[in-house]
Each structure stands twice: as structure tokens, then as C-alpha cells.
């Protein structure tokens, strides 16, 4: 017993608490934790500002893409292509017809983008090394986490309402008189589930979307920096990298986007579930139907992602200077 006491006393005497011996270590750990939480908050605010500006620039291409994805074969087919859709929409509803449903996306894009970038910065802070850099696998995971988060918290209700508004315009006798009237009508007739149609497909779409985009963007940035994490990436280069990341995500998940759009349309009741929708599209319209709207989507997404990353990086750069 005496030996054990002497041993314990000796250990206590010689043990050096790293926090008392090196108080700067504790300060550095607190600073690191604060920096991580600060990155997430900056990402939320910068993302929200980015989302509002971006959607005002790119919405007409989103409108055309959705119209073409809703278009079916046979007697119900309304458009022969992108420009035919634009021409008929402008002829029937004027140029503002291309902005049908914009109010929904403006209100939805701000929280969507805020959640996306805030979540990415959060997951990046959890998965990054001491230099705030991500391994290739962790880039995919951080992007996937960002996509799933925005799908659940923002994208599904926003996209469902948008698709129903555009689908309503196609009916010939629109029933929605405006944003709030339309949302109220949907909730009254279908309940809260009415704005959460296609949740599974949206999670698949947004998860794969952001996994691909952030992976490509972060990888291209790393290649440009050539191993120096502090090397500045010019804004126009960020825009080009964003366009490449956007193109990769289009061809990587357009089939999921088509299924998601069908599941959120006014005729979604004819599908039992997401898988049944995919099988019916394949059976009735063929494999190429999964790439409907890919051309206008490609133009929109490349422009969208390029602009988004440029704006976001600009805001984050400003925040890093004025918000320590």
C-alpha cells in the first residue's frame, strides 16, 4: 500500500498539465473551435446573400428546363425544344412568363443557399485536417452532407411549390392567383405532405449534386494552388471551375432530376413512389427521357454554379477581412 502511495505521489509531482504549463495551448484550442464555428456562421450568411443574387440572374433557364421535363410524348407534348418553349411562353404570357414561380425561388433560394454553404463549412470543419484541407473522400462526404441538409430543410418544399406553379400554368386554366394563394391552396388540399412531394428523389438529387460540385471545385482549387493552401485563386478562375463542377453534376444526376420533377408535378398521383416513377418513365418514354431538359439545365447550372461560387468566395473573402 505504501509503495502505491509513493508511486502516486511521484506521478502527481512529475505530471505536467499541458494547459497549466502551456496556457497558450488551451487558448489555441479555443481559438480553433471558435474559428470552426465562425466559418459555419460566415458560410450561412454568405450563402444566403449568394442565393438571392444568383436566382435572379438564372431563373428563366430553370423555368424552361422544368417545362421540358414535364412535357410528355404523344398528344400531350407541347414543345419541340428549348427555343420553342421560350417562344410559346413569351407569346402567351409575355417575357415575364419566363419568371413564373420566381417569387417562390427567391424566398426559397436564400435559406437553401444558406443551409448548403453553412452545412458544407460545418462538415468541412469536422472533417478537415489542421490546415483546413479535405481529403478526396472527405470532400465527397462534406458535399453530400451539404446536399442532404438543403434537400430536407429547404429544397423539397421550395421545388415542389415551384413545379406545381409551373405545372398549373400549363393547365390552360391556372388556379393559383399568386404565391401565398397557391401555397395556401396546396396546404389546404394536400396538407403539409403536399409540399414535401419527391423528398427521396430530392435527397438523392441534392446529395449527389453537391457531392459532385464541391468535390470538383475543391479538387480544382487544390490543383491550382499546387500544394500552397494560402495561394489566392482569382475570381474568374473560380467561375470557370464552378462551370466545370456544374457540368459534371448535370450529367451525373439528370435522371434523378427528371424523376424528382415528375414526382413533384400535379400528376404525381399516378406514380406509386420514386422507383415506380423511374420505371414508368423508362418503360413509356425510353432511356433518353431521363435526359430531358439536360441542355437548358446545362446552360443554367454552369452559369448558376460559376456565379454562385464567385459570389460566395467574394463574400467569404470580405468576411475574412472584416470579421475576425
PDB file of N, CA, C and O in Angstrom, residues 107 165 178-185:
ATOM      1  N   UNK A 107     -37.638  33.433 -52.304  1.00  0.00           N
ATOM      2  CA  UNK A 107     -37.856  33.162 -50.882  1.00  0.00           C
ATOM      3  C   UNK A 107     -37.192  31.849 -50.465  1.00  0.00           C
ATOM      4  O   UNK A 107     -36.784  31.689 -49.319  1.00  0.00           O
ATOM      5  N   UNK A 165     -46.507  25.341 -59.489  1.00  0.00           N
ATOM      6  CA  UNK A 165     -46.854  26.628 -60.101  1.00  0.00           C
ATOM      7  C   UNK A 165     -46.672  26.563 -61.617  1.00  0.00           C
ATOM      8  O   UNK A 165     -47.524  27.018 -62.387  1.00  0.00           O
ATOM      9  N   UNK A 178     -51.492  33.611 -56.973  1.00  0.00           N
ATOM     10  CA  UNK A 178     -50.249  34.210 -56.512  1.00  0.00           C
ATOM     11  C   UNK A 178     -49.534  33.257 -55.581  1.00  0.00           C
ATOM     12  O   UNK A 178     -50.021  32.149 -55.311  1.00  0.00           O
ATOM     13  N   UNK A 179     -48.376  33.680 -55.066  1.00  0.00           N
ATOM     14  CA  UNK A 179     -47.565  32.813 -54.223  1.00  0.00           C
ATOM     15  C   UNK A 179     -48.327  32.323 -52.992  1.00  0.00           C
ATOM     16  O   UNK A 179     -48.466  31.122 -52.767  1.00  0.00           O
ATOM     17  N   UNK A 180     -48.823  33.253 -52.202  1.00  0.00           N
ATOM     18  CA  UNK A 180     -49.460  32.869 -50.948  1.00  0.00           C
ATOM     19  C   UNK A 180     -50.777  32.132 -51.175  1.00  0.00           C
ATOM     20  O   UNK A 180     -51.107  31.194 -50.448  1.00  0.00           O
ATOM     21  N   UNK A 181     -51.518  32.550 -52.210  1.00  0.00           N
ATOM     22  CA  UNK A 181     -52.751  31.839 -52.528  1.00  0.00           C
ATOM     23  C   UNK A 181     -52.444  30.411 -52.966  1.00  0.00           C
ATOM     24  O   UNK A 181     -53.133  29.459 -52.577  1.00  0.00           O
ATOM     25  N   UNK A 182     -51.384  30.256 -53.784  1.00  0.00           N
ATOM     26  CA  UNK A 182     -51.011  28.927 -54.253  1.00  0.00           C
ATOM     27  C   UNK A 182     -50.571  28.017 -53.130  1.00  0.00           C
ATOM     28  O   UNK A 182     -50.998  26.855 -53.037  1.00  0.00           O
ATOM     29  N   UNK A 183     -49.722  28.542 -52.246  1.00  0.00           N
ATOM     30  CA  UNK A 183     -49.244  27.733 -51.114  1.00  0.00           C
ATOM     31  C   UNK A 183     -50.407  27.363 -50.201  1.00  0.00           C
ATOM     32  O   UNK A 183     -50.522  26.219 -49.745  1.00  0.00           O
ATOM     33  N   UNK A 184     -51.299  28.330 -49.948  1.00  0.00           N
ATOM     34  CA  UNK A 184     -52.465  28.074 -49.100  1.00  0.00           C
ATOM     35  C   UNK A 184     -53.360  27.006 -49.714  1.00  0.00           C
ATOM     36  O   UNK A 184     -53.859  26.124 -49.016  1.00  0.00           O
ATOM     37  N   UNK A 185     -53.530  27.072 -51.050  1.00  0.00           N
ATOM     38  CA  UNK A 185     -54.367  26.090 -51.741  1.00  0.00           C
ATOM     39  C   UNK A 185     -53.769  24.685 -51.658  1.00  0.00           C
ATOM     40  O   UNK A 185     -54.467  23.703 -51.413  1.00  0.00           O
TER      41      UNK A 185
END
